[in-house]
PDB file of C-alpha atoms and ligand atoms in Angstrom:
ATOM      1  CA  UNK A  30     134.430 123.700  86.397  1.00 90.00           C
ATOM      2  CA  UNK A  31     132.162 123.741  89.423  1.00 94.00           C
ATOM      3  CA  UNK A  32     128.664 122.503  90.243  1.00 97.00           C
ATOM      4  CA  UNK A  33     126.447 122.449  93.309  1.00 97.00           C
ATOM      5  CA  UNK A  34     123.795 119.799  94.002  1.00 98.00           C
ATOM      6  CA  UNK A  35     121.000 119.609  96.559  1.00 97.00           C
ATOM      7  CA  UNK A  36     120.840 116.310  98.463  1.00 98.00           C
ATOM      8  CA  UNK A  37     117.396 116.167 100.128  1.00 97.00           C
ATOM      9  CA  UNK A  38     116.337 113.863 102.958  1.00 97.00           C
ATOM     10  CA  UNK A  39     113.634 111.219 102.524  1.00 97.00           C
ATOM     11  CA  UNK A  40     110.985 109.905 104.851  1.00 98.00           C
ATOM     12  CA  UNK A  41     109.071 106.622 104.727  1.00 98.00           C
ATOM     13  CA  UNK A  42     105.302 106.959 104.610  1.00 98.00           C
ATOM     14  CA  UNK A  43     105.237 103.158 104.789  1.00 98.00           C
ATOM     15  CA  UNK A  44     107.899 100.517 105.361  1.00 98.00           C
ATOM     16  CA  UNK A  45     106.988  96.844 105.212  1.00 98.00           C
ATOM     17  CA  UNK A  46     109.281  93.815 105.305  1.00 97.00           C
ATOM     18  CA  UNK A  47     107.937  90.825 103.372  1.00 96.00           C
ATOM     19  CA  UNK A  48     110.634  88.184 103.902  1.00 95.00           C
ATOM     20  CA  UNK A  49     114.290  87.693 104.711  1.00 94.00           C
ATOM     21  CA  UNK A  50     116.302  86.709 101.637  1.00 94.00           C
ATOM     22  CA  UNK A  51     119.092  84.145 101.382  1.00 94.00           C
ATOM     23  CA  UNK A  52     121.551  87.028 100.740  1.00 92.00           C
ATOM     24  CA  UNK A  53     120.753  88.499 104.179  1.00 90.00           C
ATOM     25  CA  UNK A  54     118.712  91.470 102.881  1.00 92.00           C
ATOM     26  CA  UNK A  55     114.966  91.750 103.426  1.00 95.00           C
ATOM     27  CA  UNK A  56     112.464  92.082 100.609  1.00 96.00           C
ATOM     28  CA  UNK A  57     110.807  95.391 101.363  1.00 97.00           C
ATOM     29  CA  UNK A  58     107.781  97.335 100.213  1.00 98.00           C
ATOM     30  CA  UNK A  59     108.003 101.059 101.001  1.00 98.00           C
ATOM     31  CA  UNK A  60     106.497 104.357  99.992  1.00 98.00           C
ATOM     32  CA  UNK A  61     109.148 107.049 100.245  1.00 98.00           C
ATOM     33  CA  UNK A  62     108.980 110.777  99.685  1.00 97.00           C
ATOM     34  CA  UNK A  63     111.393 113.696  99.674  1.00 97.00           C
ATOM     35  CA  UNK A  64     111.337 116.556 102.176  1.00 97.00           C
ATOM     36  CA  UNK A  65     112.793 120.052 102.004  1.00 96.00           C
ATOM     37  CA  UNK A  66     115.755 119.451 104.304  1.00 97.00           C
ATOM     38  CA  UNK A  67     118.904 119.016 102.263  1.00 97.00           C
ATOM     39  CA  UNK A  68     122.673 118.769 102.364  1.00 98.00           C
ATOM     40  CA  UNK A  69     124.528 120.795  99.751  1.00 98.00           C
ATOM     41  CA  UNK A  70     127.264 119.125  97.758  1.00 98.00           C
ATOM     42  CA  UNK A  71     129.748 121.400  95.995  1.00 98.00           C
ATOM     43  CA  UNK A  72     131.838 119.651  93.359  1.00 98.00           C
ATOM     44  CA  UNK A  73     134.969 121.075  91.729  1.00 98.00           C
ATOM     45  CA  UNK A  74     136.494 119.347  88.709  1.00 96.00           C
ATOM     46  CA  UNK A  75     140.118 118.187  89.044  1.00 95.00           C
ATOM     47  CA  UNK A  76     142.211 117.614  85.900  1.00 90.00           C
ATOM     48  CA  UNK A  77     143.637 114.342  87.262  1.00 92.00           C
ATOM     49  CA  UNK A  78     141.930 111.300  88.822  1.00 92.00           C
ATOM     50  CA  UNK A  79     142.276 112.278  92.523  1.00 95.00           C
ATOM     51  CA  UNK A  80     139.260 112.651  94.821  1.00 98.00           C
ATOM     52  CA  UNK A  81     139.321 114.928  97.872  1.00 97.00           C
ATOM     53  CA  UNK A  82     136.509 115.389 100.373  1.00 98.00           C
ATOM     54  CA  UNK A  83     135.647 117.607 103.293  1.00 97.00           C
ATOM     55  CA  UNK A  84     132.439 117.978 105.280  1.00 97.00           C
ATOM     56  CA  UNK A  85     131.138 120.634 107.641  1.00 96.00           C
ATOM     57  CA  UNK A  86     130.089 117.836 110.030  1.00 94.00           C
ATOM     58  CA  UNK A  87     132.566 115.940 112.170  1.00 91.00           C
ATOM     59  CA  UNK A  88     129.996 113.132 112.432  1.00 92.00           C
ATOM     60  CA  UNK A  89     130.655 111.759 108.943  1.00 95.00           C
ATOM     61  CA  UNK A  90     133.881 110.235 107.624  1.00 96.00           C
ATOM     62  CA  UNK A  91     136.087 112.770 105.803  1.00 95.00           C
ATOM     63  CA  UNK A  92     137.843 110.142 103.678  1.00 94.00           C
ATOM     64  CA  UNK A  93     137.232 107.254 101.284  1.00 95.00           C
ATOM     65  CA  UNK A  94     134.611 105.799 103.676  1.00 97.00           C
ATOM     66  CA  UNK A  95     132.255 108.702 102.959  1.00 98.00           C
ATOM     67  CA  UNK A  96     129.419 107.563 100.670  1.00 98.00           C
ATOM     68  CA  UNK A  97     129.925 110.622  98.438  1.00 98.00           C
ATOM     69  CA  UNK A  98     133.587 109.683  97.976  1.00 98.00           C
ATOM     70  CA  UNK A  99     132.586 106.070  97.199  1.00 98.00           C
ATOM     71  CA  UNK A 100     130.102 107.360  94.621  1.00 98.00           C
ATOM     72  CA  UNK A 101     132.713 109.462  92.774  1.00 98.00           C
ATOM     73  CA  UNK A 102     135.219 106.588  92.884  1.00 98.00           C
ATOM     74  CA  UNK A 103     132.699 104.064  91.549  1.00 98.00           C
ATOM     75  CA  UNK A 104     131.703 106.424  88.740  1.00 98.00           C
ATOM     76  CA  UNK A 105     135.365 106.772  87.737  1.00 98.00           C
ATOM     77  CA  UNK A 106     135.762 102.994  87.738  1.00 98.00           C
ATOM     78  CA  UNK A 107     132.578 102.340  85.747  1.00 98.00           C
ATOM     79  CA  UNK A 108     133.345 104.932  83.058  1.00 98.00           C
ATOM     80  CA  UNK A 109     137.156 104.855  83.008  1.00 97.00           C
ATOM     81  CA  UNK A 110     137.208 108.682  83.132  1.00 97.00           C
ATOM     82  CA  UNK A 111     140.584 110.203  83.951  1.00 95.00           C
ATOM     83  CA  UNK A 112     139.306 113.191  85.907  1.00 96.00           C
ATOM     84  CA  UNK A 113     138.846 113.812  89.600  1.00 97.00           C
ATOM     85  CA  UNK A 114     136.740 115.893  91.926  1.00 98.00           C
ATOM     86  CA  UNK A 115     136.946 117.974  95.052  1.00 98.00           C
ATOM     87  CA  UNK A 116     133.816 117.261  97.153  1.00 98.00           C
ATOM     88  CA  UNK A 117     132.601 119.641  99.849  1.00 98.00           C
ATOM     89  CA  UNK A 118     129.570 118.507 101.892  1.00 98.00           C
ATOM     90  CA  UNK A 119     127.538 121.114 103.766  1.00 98.00           C
ATOM     91  CA  UNK A 120     125.740 118.755 106.150  1.00 98.00           C
ATOM     92  CA  UNK A 121     122.244 119.689 107.347  1.00 97.00           C
ATOM     93  CA  UNK A 122     120.517 116.269 107.459  1.00 97.00           C
ATOM     94  CA  UNK A 123     120.989 114.543 110.839  1.00 95.00           C
ATOM     95  CA  UNK A 124     123.410 111.592 110.593  1.00 94.00           C
ATOM     96  CA  UNK A 125     122.385 107.947 111.161  1.00 91.00           C
ATOM     97  CA  UNK A 126     118.825 109.202 111.493  1.00 94.00           C
ATOM     98  CA  UNK A 127     116.714 107.146 109.061  1.00 94.00           C
ATOM     99  CA  UNK A 128     116.591 110.081 106.625  1.00 97.00           C
ATOM    100  CA  UNK A 129     119.006 108.620 104.027  1.00 97.00           C
ATOM    101  CA  UNK A 130     121.466 111.513 104.403  1.00 97.00           C
ATOM    102  CA  UNK A 131     124.492 109.513 103.274  1.00 97.00           C
ATOM    103  CA  UNK A 132     122.579 107.912 100.388  1.00 98.00           C
ATOM    104  CA  UNK A 133     121.362 111.311  99.232  1.00 98.00           C
ATOM    105  CA  UNK A 134     124.924 112.708  99.346  1.00 98.00           C
ATOM    106  CA  UNK A 135     126.068 109.740  97.216  1.00 98.00           C
ATOM    107  CA  UNK A 136     123.210 110.266  94.750  1.00 98.00           C
ATOM    108  CA  UNK A 137     123.926 114.010  94.477  1.00 98.00           C
ATOM    109  CA  UNK A 138     127.603 113.249  93.865  1.00 98.00           C
ATOM    110  CA  UNK A 139     126.690 110.815  91.063  1.00 98.00           C
ATOM    111  CA  UNK A 140     124.376 113.384  89.439  1.00 98.00           C
ATOM    112  CA  UNK A 141     126.899 116.196  89.858  1.00 98.00           C
ATOM    113  CA  UNK A 142     129.953 114.272  88.608  1.00 98.00           C
ATOM    114  CA  UNK A 143     127.921 113.013  85.636  1.00 98.00           C
ATOM    115  CA  UNK A 144     127.469 116.675  84.644  1.00 97.00           C
ATOM    116  CA  UNK A 145     130.946 117.850  85.674  1.00 97.00           C
ATOM    117  CA  UNK A 146     132.678 115.115  83.707  1.00 97.00           C
ATOM    118  CA  UNK A 147     130.225 115.301  80.736  1.00 97.00           C
ATOM    119  CA  UNK A 148     129.492 111.594  81.006  1.00 98.00           C
ATOM    120  CA  UNK A 149     125.963 111.789  79.591  1.00 98.00           C
ATOM    121  CA  UNK A 150     124.649 108.917  81.733  1.00 98.00           C
ATOM    122  CA  UNK A 151     120.882 108.658  82.175  1.00 98.00           C
ATOM    123  CA  UNK A 152     119.235 108.727  85.624  1.00 97.00           C
ATOM    124  CA  UNK A 153     118.515 104.986  85.145  1.00 97.00           C
ATOM    125  CA  UNK A 154     122.232 104.318  84.606  1.00 98.00           C
ATOM    126  CA  UNK A 155     123.169 106.442  87.631  1.00 98.00           C
ATOM    127  CA  UNK A 156     120.567 104.610  89.749  1.00 98.00           C
ATOM    128  CA  UNK A 157     122.034 101.266  88.692  1.00 98.00           C
ATOM    129  CA  UNK A 158     125.511 102.395  89.762  1.00 98.00           C
ATOM    130  CA  UNK A 159     124.057 103.904  92.961  1.00 98.00           C
ATOM    131  CA  UNK A 160     122.472 100.566  93.944  1.00 97.00           C
ATOM    132  CA  UNK A 161     126.006  99.196  94.408  1.00 98.00           C
ATOM    133  CA  UNK A 162     126.611 101.834  97.091  1.00 98.00           C
ATOM    134  CA  UNK A 163     123.383 101.448  99.066  1.00 96.00           C
ATOM    135  CA  UNK A 164     119.746 100.390  98.771  1.00 95.00           C
ATOM    136  CA  UNK A 165     118.369 103.950  99.168  1.00 96.00           C
ATOM    137  CA  UNK A 166     120.721 105.558  96.616  1.00 98.00           C
ATOM    138  CA  UNK A 167     118.546 104.792  93.530  1.00 98.00           C
ATOM    139  CA  UNK A 168     115.539 106.492  95.185  1.00 98.00           C
ATOM    140  CA  UNK A 169     117.722 109.511  95.992  1.00 98.00           C
ATOM    141  CA  UNK A 170     118.853 109.755  92.351  1.00 98.00           C
ATOM    142  CA  UNK A 171     115.247 110.493  91.280  1.00 97.00           C
ATOM    143  CA  UNK A 172     113.804 112.047  94.479  1.00 95.00           C
ATOM    144  CA  UNK A 173     110.075 112.939  94.549  1.00 95.00           C
ATOM    145  CA  UNK A 174     107.861 110.042  95.672  1.00 97.00           C
ATOM    146  CA  UNK A 175     108.129 106.361  94.784  1.00 97.00           C
ATOM    147  CA  UNK A 176     107.151 102.851  95.752  1.00 98.00           C
ATOM    148  CA  UNK A 177     110.388 101.000  96.518  1.00 98.00           C
ATOM    149  CA  UNK A 178     110.609  97.203  96.391  1.00 98.00           C
ATOM    150  CA  UNK A 179     113.326  94.549  96.496  1.00 97.00           C
ATOM    151  CA  UNK A 180     115.885  95.825  98.990  1.00 95.00           C
ATOM    152  CA  UNK A 181     114.689  99.334  98.068  1.00 96.00           C
ATOM    153  CA  UNK A 182     116.247  99.660  94.623  1.00 95.00           C
ATOM    154  CA  UNK A 183     113.223  98.677  92.462  1.00 97.00           C
ATOM    155  CA  UNK A 184     111.301 101.917  92.037  1.00 98.00           C
ATOM    156  CA  UNK A 185     107.911 102.911  90.686  1.00 98.00           C
ATOM    157  CA  UNK A 186     107.255 106.665  90.686  1.00 97.00           C
ATOM    158  CA  UNK A 187     103.985 107.803  92.199  1.00 97.00           C
ATOM    159  CA  UNK A 188     102.262 111.138  92.765  1.00 95.00           C
ATOM    160  CA  UNK A 189     103.577 113.033  95.806  1.00 94.00           C
ATOM    161  CA  UNK A 190     101.487 113.579  98.957  1.00 93.00           C
ATOM    162  CA  UNK A 191      99.189 116.592  99.144  1.00 92.00           C
ATOM    163  CA  UNK A 192     101.031 119.716 100.265  1.00 91.00           C
ATOM    164  CA  UNK A 193     101.738 119.709 104.016  1.00 95.00           C
ATOM    165  CA  UNK A 194     104.368 120.392 106.666  1.00 97.00           C
ATOM    166  CA  UNK A 195     106.657 117.809 108.197  1.00 98.00           C
ATOM    167  CA  UNK A 196     108.173 118.121 111.663  1.00 98.00           C
ATOM    168  CA  UNK A 197     111.333 116.020 111.997  1.00 98.00           C
ATOM    169  CA  UNK A 198     112.575 115.178 115.481  1.00 97.00           C
ATOM    170  CA  UNK A 199     115.850 113.323 115.972  1.00 95.00           C
ATOM    171  CA  UNK A 200     116.706 111.876 119.400  1.00 93.00           C
ATOM    172  CA  UNK A 201     120.263 112.312 120.703  1.00 88.00           C
ATOM    173  CA  UNK A 202     121.537 108.915 119.576  1.00 86.00           C
ATOM    174  CA  UNK A 203     121.860 107.573 116.023  1.00 85.00           C
ATOM    175  CA  UNK A 204     120.743 104.118 114.929  1.00 89.00           C
ATOM    176  CA  UNK A 205     122.574 101.550 112.828  1.00 91.00           C
ATOM    177  CA  UNK A 206     120.273 100.336 110.046  1.00 91.00           C
ATOM    178  CA  UNK A 207     122.065  96.958 110.134  1.00 91.00           C
ATOM    179  CA  UNK A 208     121.364  96.520 113.869  1.00 93.00           C
ATOM    180  CA  UNK A 209     117.651  97.221 113.442  1.00 95.00           C
ATOM    181  CA  UNK A 210     117.212  94.848 110.476  1.00 94.00           C
ATOM    182  CA  UNK A 211     119.307  92.291 112.384  1.00 94.00           C
ATOM    183  CA  UNK A 212     116.736  92.284 115.193  1.00 95.00           C
ATOM    184  CA  UNK A 213     113.677  92.185 112.913  1.00 95.00           C
ATOM    185  CA  UNK A 214     111.803  88.847 112.947  1.00 94.00           C
ATOM    186  CA  UNK A 215     109.524  88.964 109.904  1.00 94.00           C
ATOM    187  CA  UNK A 216     107.402  86.057 111.171  1.00 92.00           C
ATOM    188  CA  UNK A 217     106.622  87.986 114.358  1.00 92.00           C
ATOM    189  CA  UNK A 218     105.372  91.199 112.734  1.00 94.00           C
ATOM    190  CA  UNK A 219     101.856  91.755 114.073  1.00 91.00           C
ATOM    191  CA  UNK A 220     100.782  94.748 111.970  1.00 93.00           C
ATOM    192  CA  UNK A 221     101.871  95.247 108.365  1.00 96.00           C
ATOM    193  CA  UNK A 222     101.173  98.633 106.781  1.00 98.00           C
ATOM    194  CA  UNK A 223      98.597  98.618 103.987  1.00 98.00           C
ATOM    195  CA  UNK A 224     100.862  99.741 101.138  1.00 98.00           C
ATOM    196  CA  UNK A 225      98.031  99.514  98.592  1.00 98.00           C
ATOM    197  CA  UNK A 226      95.873 101.841 100.712  1.00 98.00           C
ATOM    198  CA  UNK A 227      98.752 104.356 100.939  1.00 98.00           C
ATOM    199  CA  UNK A 228      99.162 104.242  97.151  1.00 98.00           C
ATOM    200  CA  UNK A 229      95.408 104.859  96.740  1.00 98.00           C
ATOM    201  CA  UNK A 230      95.618 107.749  99.232  1.00 97.00           C
ATOM    202  CA  UNK A 231      98.354 109.378  97.131  1.00 97.00           C
ATOM    203  CA  UNK A 232      96.551 108.729  93.863  1.00 96.00           C
ATOM    204  CA  UNK A 233      93.349 110.315  95.164  1.00 96.00           C
ATOM    205  CA  UNK A 234      95.239 113.153  96.892  1.00 95.00           C
ATOM    206  CA  UNK A 235      93.643 112.353 100.262  1.00 96.00           C
ATOM    207  CA  UNK A 236      95.671 113.853 103.131  1.00 96.00           C
ATOM    208  CA  UNK A 237      93.413 112.113 105.685  1.00 97.00           C
ATOM    209  CA  UNK A 238      94.037 108.693 104.118  1.00 97.00           C
ATOM    210  CA  UNK A 239      97.792 109.325 103.958  1.00 97.00           C
ATOM    211  CA  UNK A 240      97.633 110.007 107.709  1.00 98.00           C
ATOM    212  CA  UNK A 241      95.555 106.917 108.512  1.00 98.00           C
ATOM    213  CA  UNK A 242      97.821 104.594 106.497  1.00 98.00           C
ATOM    214  CA  UNK A 243     101.243 105.593 107.866  1.00 98.00           C
ATOM    215  CA  UNK A 244     103.081 102.463 109.043  1.00 98.00           C
ATOM    216  CA  UNK A 245     106.588 101.121 109.606  1.00 98.00           C
ATOM    217  CA  UNK A 246     107.372  97.566 110.775  1.00 98.00           C
ATOM    218  CA  UNK A 247     110.798  98.682 112.047  1.00 97.00           C
ATOM    219  CA  UNK A 248     109.267 101.117 114.531  1.00 97.00           C
ATOM    220  CA  UNK A 249     108.626  98.560 117.334  1.00 96.00           C
ATOM    221  CA  UNK A 250     112.148  97.146 116.843  1.00 96.00           C
ATOM    222  CA  UNK A 251     113.835 100.547 117.205  1.00 96.00           C
ATOM    223  CA  UNK A 252     111.529 101.501 120.100  1.00 96.00           C
ATOM    224  CA  UNK A 253     112.640  98.275 121.827  1.00 94.00           C
ATOM    225  CA  UNK A 254     116.229  99.521 121.557  1.00 93.00           C
ATOM    226  CA  UNK A 255     115.488 103.213 122.233  1.00 93.00           C
ATOM    227  CA  UNK A 256     112.230 103.822 124.157  1.00 94.00           C
ATOM    228  CA  UNK A 257     112.866 107.578 123.732  1.00 94.00           C
ATOM    229  CA  UNK A 258     111.466 107.204 120.183  1.00 96.00           C
ATOM    230  CA  UNK A 259     108.067 106.289 121.638  1.00 96.00           C
ATOM    231  CA  UNK A 260     108.155 109.287 123.982  1.00 96.00           C
ATOM    232  CA  UNK A 261     108.874 111.623 121.072  1.00 96.00           C
ATOM    233  CA  UNK A 262     105.940 110.098 119.158  1.00 97.00           C
ATOM    234  CA  UNK A 263     103.652 110.755 122.133  1.00 96.00           C
ATOM    235  CA  UNK A 264     104.867 114.353 122.479  1.00 96.00           C
ATOM    236  CA  UNK A 265     104.322 115.042 118.780  1.00 96.00           C
ATOM    237  CA  UNK A 266     100.748 113.763 119.069  1.00 96.00           C
ATOM    238  CA  UNK A 267     100.167 115.829 122.215  1.00 95.00           C
ATOM    239  CA  UNK A 268     101.383 118.977 120.457  1.00 95.00           C
ATOM    240  CA  UNK A 269      98.938 118.394 117.612  1.00 96.00           C
ATOM    241  CA  UNK A 270     100.505 116.396 114.778  1.00 98.00           C
ATOM    242  CA  UNK A 271      97.837 114.770 112.569  1.00 98.00           C
ATOM    243  CA  UNK A 272      99.954 111.656 111.955  1.00 98.00           C
ATOM    244  CA  UNK A 273     103.244 110.509 113.472  1.00 98.00           C
ATOM    245  CA  UNK A 274     105.704 107.804 112.368  1.00 98.00           C
ATOM    246  CA  UNK A 275     109.353 106.829 112.680  1.00 98.00           C
ATOM    247  CA  UNK A 276     111.247 107.147 109.371  1.00 98.00           C
ATOM    248  CA  UNK A 277     113.288 104.217 107.990  1.00 96.00           C
ATOM    249  CA  UNK A 278     115.180 102.387 110.726  1.00 96.00           C
ATOM    250  CA  UNK A 279     114.946 105.543 112.831  1.00 93.00           C
ATOM    251  CA  UNK A 280     115.389 107.069 115.210  1.00 96.00           C
ATOM    252  CA  UNK A 281     113.947 110.227 113.572  1.00 97.00           C
ATOM    253  CA  UNK A 282     110.224 110.638 114.145  1.00 98.00           C
ATOM    254  CA  UNK A 283     108.180 112.750 111.765  1.00 98.00           C
ATOM    255  CA  UNK A 284     104.806 114.390 112.238  1.00 98.00           C
ATOM    256  CA  UNK A 285     102.538 115.668 109.475  1.00 98.00           C
ATOM    257  CA  UNK A 286     100.422 118.816 109.765  1.00 97.00           C
ATOM    258  CA  UNK A 287      98.599 121.055 107.311  1.00 95.00           C
ATOM    259  CA  UNK A 288      99.612 124.457 108.650  1.00 95.00           C
ATOM    260  CA  UNK A 289     102.977 126.087 109.231  1.00 96.00           C
ATOM    261  CA  UNK A 290     101.757 127.634 112.530  1.00 96.00           C
ATOM    262  CA  UNK A 291     100.969 124.155 113.916  1.00 96.00           C
ATOM    263  CA  UNK A 292     104.349 122.825 112.722  1.00 97.00           C
ATOM    264  CA  UNK A 293     106.120 125.692 114.540  1.00 96.00           C
ATOM    265  CA  UNK A 294     104.123 124.968 117.707  1.00 95.00           C
ATOM    266  CA  UNK A 295     105.253 121.327 117.651  1.00 96.00           C
ATOM    267  CA  UNK A 296     108.881 122.381 117.050  1.00 97.00           C
ATOM    268  CA  UNK A 297     108.732 124.721 120.072  1.00 95.00           C
ATOM    269  CA  UNK A 298     107.178 121.981 122.200  1.00 93.00           C
ATOM    270  CA  UNK A 299     109.869 119.481 121.293  1.00 94.00           C
ATOM    271  CA  UNK A 300     112.895 121.787 121.702  1.00 89.00           C
ATOM    272  CA  UNK A 301     115.039 120.604 124.584  1.00 84.00           C
ATOM    273  CA  UNK A 302     113.397 117.197 124.391  1.00 87.00           C
ATOM    274  CA  UNK A 303     115.351 115.949 121.404  1.00 88.00           C
ATOM    275  CA  UNK A 304     118.681 116.612 119.724  1.00 81.00           C
ATOM    276  CA  UNK A 305     117.485 118.228 116.490  1.00 93.00           C
ATOM    277  CA  UNK A 306     114.032 119.345 115.419  1.00 96.00           C
ATOM    278  CA  UNK A 307     112.970 120.963 112.142  1.00 95.00           C
ATOM    279  CA  UNK A 308     109.762 122.072 110.441  1.00 97.00           C
ATOM    280  CA  UNK A 309     110.100 121.577 106.696  1.00 97.00           C
ATOM    281  CA  UNK A 310     107.802 121.262 103.724  1.00 94.00           C
ATOM    282  CA  UNK A 311     107.039 118.004 102.024  1.00 89.00           C
ATOM    283  CA  UNK A 312     108.533 118.334  98.544  1.00 75.00           C
ATOM    284  CA  UNK A 313     106.053 117.453  95.891  1.00 61.00           C
ATOM    285  CA  UNK A 314     102.576 118.509  94.846  1.00 49.00           C
TER     286      UNK A 314
HETATM  287  P1  ATP B 405     119.402 105.186 105.793  1.00 92.66           P
HETATM  288  O1  ATP B 405     118.087 105.808 106.134  1.00 92.66           O
HETATM  289  O2  ATP B 405     119.691 105.160 104.306  1.00 92.66           O
HETATM  290  O3  ATP B 405     119.677 103.891 106.462  1.00 92.66           O
HETATM  291  P2  ATP B 405     120.561 106.935 107.681  1.00 92.66           P
HETATM  292  O4  ATP B 405     119.893 108.255 107.469  1.00 92.66           O
HETATM  293  O5  ATP B 405     120.019 106.103 108.786  1.00 92.66           O
HETATM  294  O6  ATP B 405     120.530 106.162 106.329  1.00 92.66           O
HETATM  295  P3  ATP B 405     123.163 108.096 107.287  1.00 92.66           P
HETATM  296  O7  ATP B 405     123.036 109.490 107.799  1.00 92.66           O
HETATM  297  O8  ATP B 405     123.165 107.905 105.820  1.00 92.66           O
HETATM  298  O9  ATP B 405     122.073 107.150 107.966  1.00 92.66           O
HETATM  299  O10 ATP B 405     124.507 107.489 107.946  1.00 92.66           O
HETATM  300  C1  ATP B 405     124.744 106.125 108.065  1.00 92.66           C
HETATM  301  C2  ATP B 405     126.231 105.903 108.280  1.00 92.66           C
HETATM  302  O11 ATP B 405     126.928 106.237 107.074  1.00 92.66           O
HETATM  303  C3  ATP B 405     126.826 106.756 109.391  1.00 92.66           C
HETATM  304  O12 ATP B 405     127.444 105.885 110.298  1.00 92.66           O
HETATM  305  C4  ATP B 405     127.859 107.650 108.707  1.00 92.66           C
HETATM  306  O13 ATP B 405     129.062 107.735 109.434  1.00 92.66           O
HETATM  307  C5  ATP B 405     128.127 106.972 107.358  1.00 92.66           C
HETATM  308  N1  ATP B 405     128.312 107.962 106.261  1.00 92.66           N
HETATM  309  C6  ATP B 405     129.180 107.864 105.261  1.00 92.66           C
HETATM  310  N2  ATP B 405     129.079 108.921 104.438  1.00 92.66           N
HETATM  311  C7  ATP B 405     128.117 109.713 104.915  1.00 92.66           C
HETATM  312  C8  ATP B 405     127.556 110.948 104.488  1.00 92.66           C
HETATM  313  N3  ATP B 405     127.983 111.594 103.404  1.00 92.66           N
HETATM  314  N4  ATP B 405     126.558 111.463 105.223  1.00 92.66           N
HETATM  315  C9  ATP B 405     126.098 110.799 106.318  1.00 92.66           C
HETATM  316  N5  ATP B 405     126.607 109.655 106.767  1.00 92.66           N
HETATM  317  C10 ATP B 405     127.607 109.094 106.078  1.00 92.66           C
END
């Protein structure tokens, strides 16, 4: 048997860090949403418990270190199933970019193997297993838009942003999420995003209020490491984005616009200035 799953990227409309926990993680408060840029994960059932993996991108591990491989392995262990899978990843999401590409591949593998192996697990059960792989995996199991708390695994679904276009611009380098959180000093954060105001903006369907409440406390930290992120933000604004923010721990910067023509203009303006640039739709309402 064979199945194919879409693994979409996410962006953070807000990312706030409330405190550092004794276990080393931060307690976060984020509003995350899914965009129409996705990897494709093809899964082929194997009649024995082996797992094989290949990816179209040389930038991700092609072995048991790949998060999709880890997901299939963990699902085997949790359920005791004696079947395997051949995983092929068609990579389109930039790697180490703050777009949760690896987490989304892991989530898609959990969803796909659940079907392939007829396990009958609920999305809640898959999200619980996914949380052992990474903090963003539970969000990627459900997709759409959610408020994420704890280290990102406690989710409350919320209405998606009003329909718009998203320009994603990834600088040449990648960023290690661990490095960025390692440099974050919660006590020194000067501006926290107003998560409540972002939630209200979504609930009232106000594009303008979504724009005015974008915020990410990791942005100054990543800009300190890679000033190029700030330059890309400036360029996006110059070319006409309504709102601009770095996603996750970065370095990808996204810009929101209403019209496709404006999104295309920003993409053309940024070409040559950054490694990868895309105009995609926000997935949702
Ligand atoms: P997040 O926003 O969740 O922190 P990210 O978008 O910043 O994630 P990823 O693209 O998920 O970063 O990659 C993070 C690291 O995980 C990279 O160093 C990469 O080598 C490794 N990795 C393992 N499996 C995958 C995968 N399937 N896709 C992408 N990266 C993977």
